[in-house]
PDB file of C-alpha atoms in Angstrom:
ATOM      1  CA  MET H   1     103.028 115.434 105.251  1.00 55.00           C
ATOM      2  CA  ALA H   2     102.968 115.068 101.456  1.00 62.00           C
ATOM      3  CA  ASN H   3     105.274 112.082 101.794  1.00 87.00           C
ATOM      4  CA  LEU H   4     102.906 110.567 104.363  1.00 87.00           C
ATOM      5  CA  LYS H   5      99.923 111.046 102.037  1.00 87.00           C
ATOM      6  CA  SER H   6     101.732 109.323  99.168  1.00 89.00           C
ATOM      7  CA  GLN H   7     102.759 106.423 101.401  1.00 89.00           C
ATOM      8  CA  LEU H   8      99.164 105.942 102.537  1.00 89.00           C
ATOM      9  CA  SER H   9      97.993 106.090  98.923  1.00 88.00           C
ATOM     10  CA  GLU H  10     100.374 103.210  98.187  1.00 87.00           C
ATOM     11  CA  PHE H  11      98.702 101.209 100.963  1.00 82.00           C
ATOM     12  CA  ALA H  12      95.332 101.830  99.366  1.00 82.00           C
ATOM     13  CA  LYS H  13      96.652 100.281  96.135  1.00 87.00           C
ATOM     14  CA  VAL H  14      97.279  96.947  97.879  1.00 90.00           C
ATOM     15  CA  GLU H  15      94.583  94.507  96.826  1.00 91.00           C
ATOM     16  CA  GLY H  16      91.848  94.295  99.447  1.00 92.00           C
ATOM     17  CA  ILE H  17      92.651  97.552 101.265  1.00 93.00           C
ATOM     18  CA  ASN H  18      89.918 100.189 100.977  1.00 90.00           C
ATOM     19  CA  ALA H  19      91.376 102.903 103.206  1.00 89.00           C
ATOM     20  CA  ALA H  20      94.452 103.786 105.225  1.00 90.00           C
ATOM     21  CA  ALA H  21      94.770 106.354 107.988  1.00 91.00           C
ATOM     22  CA  VAL H  22      97.377 107.541 110.453  1.00 92.00           C
ATOM     23  CA  VAL H  23      95.682 108.602 113.660  1.00 91.00           C
ATOM     24  CA  GLY H  24      97.011 110.367 116.728  1.00 90.00           C
ATOM     25  CA  ARG H  25      96.392 108.854 120.151  1.00 85.00           C
ATOM     26  CA  ASP H  26      93.890 111.660 120.676  1.00 85.00           C
ATOM     27  CA  GLY H  27      91.735 110.308 117.823  1.00 83.00           C
ATOM     28  CA  PHE H  28      92.483 113.046 115.325  1.00 87.00           C
ATOM     29  CA  VAL H  29      93.443 111.930 111.833  1.00 88.00           C
ATOM     30  CA  ILE H  30      96.929 113.045 110.879  1.00 90.00           C
ATOM     31  CA  GLU H  31      96.488 111.821 107.299  1.00 90.00           C
ATOM     32  CA  GLY H  32      94.194 109.422 105.527  1.00 87.00           C
ATOM     33  CA  THR H  33      93.048 108.182 102.162  1.00 86.00           C
ATOM     34  CA  SER H  34      90.372 105.894 100.785  1.00 83.00           C
ATOM     35  CA  ASN H  35      89.961 104.249  97.409  1.00 82.00           C
ATOM     36  CA  ASP H  36      86.466 105.509  96.701  1.00 74.00           C
ATOM     37  CA  GLY H  37      86.431 108.660  98.815  1.00 69.00           C
ATOM     38  CA  LYS H  38      83.255 107.472 100.546  1.00 70.00           C
ATOM     39  CA  LEU H  39      84.834 106.397 103.807  1.00 69.00           C
ATOM     40  CA  ASP H  40      85.000 109.196 106.356  1.00 74.00           C
ATOM     41  CA  VAL H  41      88.556 108.920 107.666  1.00 72.00           C
ATOM     42  CA  GLU H  42      87.701 111.333 110.509  1.00 75.00           C
ATOM     43  CA  THR H  43      85.247 108.750 111.841  1.00 79.00           C
ATOM     44  CA  VAL H  44      87.926 106.085 111.483  1.00 78.00           C
ATOM     45  CA  GLY H  45      90.240 108.172 113.652  1.00 77.00           C
ATOM     46  CA  ALA H  46      87.722 108.712 116.406  1.00 77.00           C
ATOM     47  CA  VAL H  47      86.873 105.043 116.837  1.00 82.00           C
ATOM     48  CA  ILE H  48      90.322 103.557 116.225  1.00 83.00           C
ATOM     49  CA  SER H  49      92.125 105.344 119.029  1.00 78.00           C
ATOM     50  CA  THR H  50      89.544 104.136 121.551  1.00 78.00           C
ATOM     51  CA  GLY H  51      89.477 100.557 120.237  1.00 79.00           C
ATOM     52  CA  LEU H  52      93.230 100.173 120.113  1.00 79.00           C
ATOM     53  CA  GLY H  53      93.549 101.701 123.564  1.00 79.00           C
ATOM     54  CA  SER H  54      91.262  98.974 124.908  1.00 82.00           C
ATOM     55  CA  SER H  55      93.402  96.320 123.265  1.00 84.00           C
ATOM     56  CA  GLU H  56      96.514  97.781 124.868  1.00 84.00           C
ATOM     57  CA  VAL H  57      94.870  97.529 128.287  1.00 86.00           C
ATOM     58  CA  MET H  58      94.112  93.846 127.620  1.00 88.00           C
ATOM     59  CA  GLY H  59      97.764  93.226 126.785  1.00 88.00           C
ATOM     60  CA  ARG H  60      98.962  94.926 129.963  1.00 89.00           C
ATOM     61  CA  GLU H  61      96.466  93.106 132.176  1.00 91.00           C
ATOM     62  CA  LEU H  62      97.362  89.732 130.637  1.00 92.00           C
ATOM     63  CA  SER H  63     101.106  90.479 130.794  1.00 92.00           C
ATOM     64  CA  VAL H  64     101.689  89.681 127.111  1.00 93.00           C
ATOM     65  CA  GLY H  65     103.677  92.815 126.283  1.00 88.00           C
ATOM     66  CA  ALA H  66     103.112  95.910 124.213  1.00 85.00           C
ATOM     67  CA  LEU H  67     100.611  95.922 121.381  1.00 85.00           C
ATOM     68  CA  THR H  68     102.158  95.937 117.913  1.00 85.00           C
ATOM     69  CA  GLN H  69      99.222  94.986 115.705  1.00 88.00           C
ATOM     70  CA  SER H  70      95.524  94.204 116.087  1.00 88.00           C
ATOM     71  CA  MET H  71      92.894  92.865 113.732  1.00 91.00           C
ATOM     72  CA  VAL H  72      89.121  92.970 114.098  1.00 91.00           C
ATOM     73  CA  GLU H  73      86.814  91.138 111.690  1.00 93.00           C
ATOM     74  CA  PHE H  74      83.265  92.246 110.912  1.00 94.00           C
ATOM     75  CA  ASP H  75      80.551  90.969 108.566  1.00 94.00           C
ATOM     76  CA  ASN H  76      81.542  93.405 105.828  1.00 93.00           C
ATOM     77  CA  GLY H  77      85.205  94.113 106.401  1.00 93.00           C
ATOM     78  CA  VAL H  78      88.317  93.840 108.499  1.00 94.00           C
ATOM     79  CA  LEU H  79      90.277  96.485 110.389  1.00 92.00           C
ATOM     80  CA  VAL H  80      94.005  95.958 110.766  1.00 92.00           C
ATOM     81  CA  MET H  81      95.584  98.387 113.195  1.00 91.00           C
ATOM     82  CA  GLY H  82      99.050  98.954 114.555  1.00 89.00           C
ATOM     83  CA  THR H  83     101.196 101.379 116.465  1.00 88.00           C
ATOM     84  CA  LEU H  84     103.492 103.916 114.825  1.00 89.00           C
ATOM     85  CA  GLY H  85     105.733 104.970 117.659  1.00 84.00           C
ATOM     86  CA  LYS H  86     104.232 106.083 120.950  1.00 84.00           C
ATOM     87  CA  ASP H  87     101.946 108.829 119.624  1.00 88.00           C
ATOM     88  CA  SER H  88     100.375 107.486 116.420  1.00 90.00           C
ATOM     89  CA  LEU H  89      98.401 104.560 115.045  1.00 90.00           C
ATOM     90  CA  LEU H  90      97.936 103.105 111.584  1.00 92.00           C
ATOM     91  CA  CYS H  91      94.575 101.726 110.520  1.00 91.00           C
ATOM     92  CA  LEU H  92      93.812  99.818 107.340  1.00 92.00           C
ATOM     93  CA  VAL H  93      90.185  99.199 106.394  1.00 91.00           C
ATOM     94  CA  CYS H  94      90.043  96.024 104.329  1.00 93.00           C
ATOM     95  CA  GLN H  95      87.515  94.082 102.299  1.00 93.00           C
ATOM     96  CA  THR H  96      86.172  90.835 103.713  1.00 92.00           C
ATOM     97  CA  GLY H  97      88.091  88.684 101.223  1.00 90.00           C
ATOM     98  CA  ALA H  98      91.404  90.533 101.580  1.00 93.00           C
ATOM     99  CA  ASN H  99      94.568  88.467 101.905  1.00 95.00           C
ATOM    100  CA  LEU H 100      95.144  89.347 105.549  1.00 94.00           C
ATOM    101  CA  GLY H 101      98.579  87.750 105.628  1.00 93.00           C
ATOM    102  CA  ASN H 102      99.698  90.132 102.896  1.00 94.00           C
ATOM    103  CA  VAL H 103      97.974  93.093 104.558  1.00 94.00           C
ATOM    104  CA  ARG H 104      99.742  92.378 107.856  1.00 93.00           C
ATOM    105  CA  LEU H 105     103.073  91.887 106.063  1.00 92.00           C
ATOM    106  CA  GLN H 106     102.676  95.175 104.173  1.00 91.00           C
ATOM    107  CA  MET H 107     101.882  96.958 107.429  1.00 91.00           C
ATOM    108  CA  LYS H 108     104.900  95.502 109.183  1.00 90.00           C
ATOM    109  CA  LYS H 109     107.234  96.340 106.266  1.00 91.00           C
ATOM    110  CA  ARG H 110     105.977  99.881 105.725  1.00 90.00           C
ATOM    111  CA  ALA H 111     105.372 101.011 109.320  1.00 89.00           C
ATOM    112  CA  PRO H 112     108.964 102.175 110.007  1.00 89.00           C
ATOM    113  CA  GLU H 113     108.932 104.407 106.931  1.00 89.00           C
ATOM    114  CA  LEU H 114     105.521 105.820 107.884  1.00 89.00           C
ATOM    115  CA  ALA H 115     106.703 106.491 111.424  1.00 87.00           C
ATOM    116  CA  SER H 116     109.745 108.361 110.137  1.00 86.00           C
ATOM    117  CA  ALA H 117     107.512 110.503 107.897  1.00 84.00           C
ATOM    118  CA  LEU H 118     105.582 111.784 110.916  1.00 84.00           C
TER     119      LEU H 118
END
C-alpha cells in the first residue's frame, strides 16, 4: 500500500486538487491523502461509494454503458470520481477554480497504475 499512498500524494500535488482517496465499494477508505490534512478522508469514502453507486444506476437505466468517470460541482469545490476495477473507486476533491480538463486527464492517465497497486 506504500506505493498506493505515494501515487495518491502525487495526485494531491496537481494544481487544484486538495485530496485524493481510493475507496472500496463498501465505503471504506483503502488509502487517502489531503494537502492540508483537514479533510476527513473517511467521510469522503462513506459518501462517495453511495453517490457513485447512484450514478451507475442512472447509466444502466438510461442504457449508456458502464460508468468510467463522474464529476459533481458544488459552490466551494468539485468532486471528480472514477472506477478502479470492479471493487474500488478513486475520488479527487478539487478547488472551484481547478482546471477540470487536466484533473480528468490526470485521472484517466494514472488510474491503471493505481488499479494495479491495489
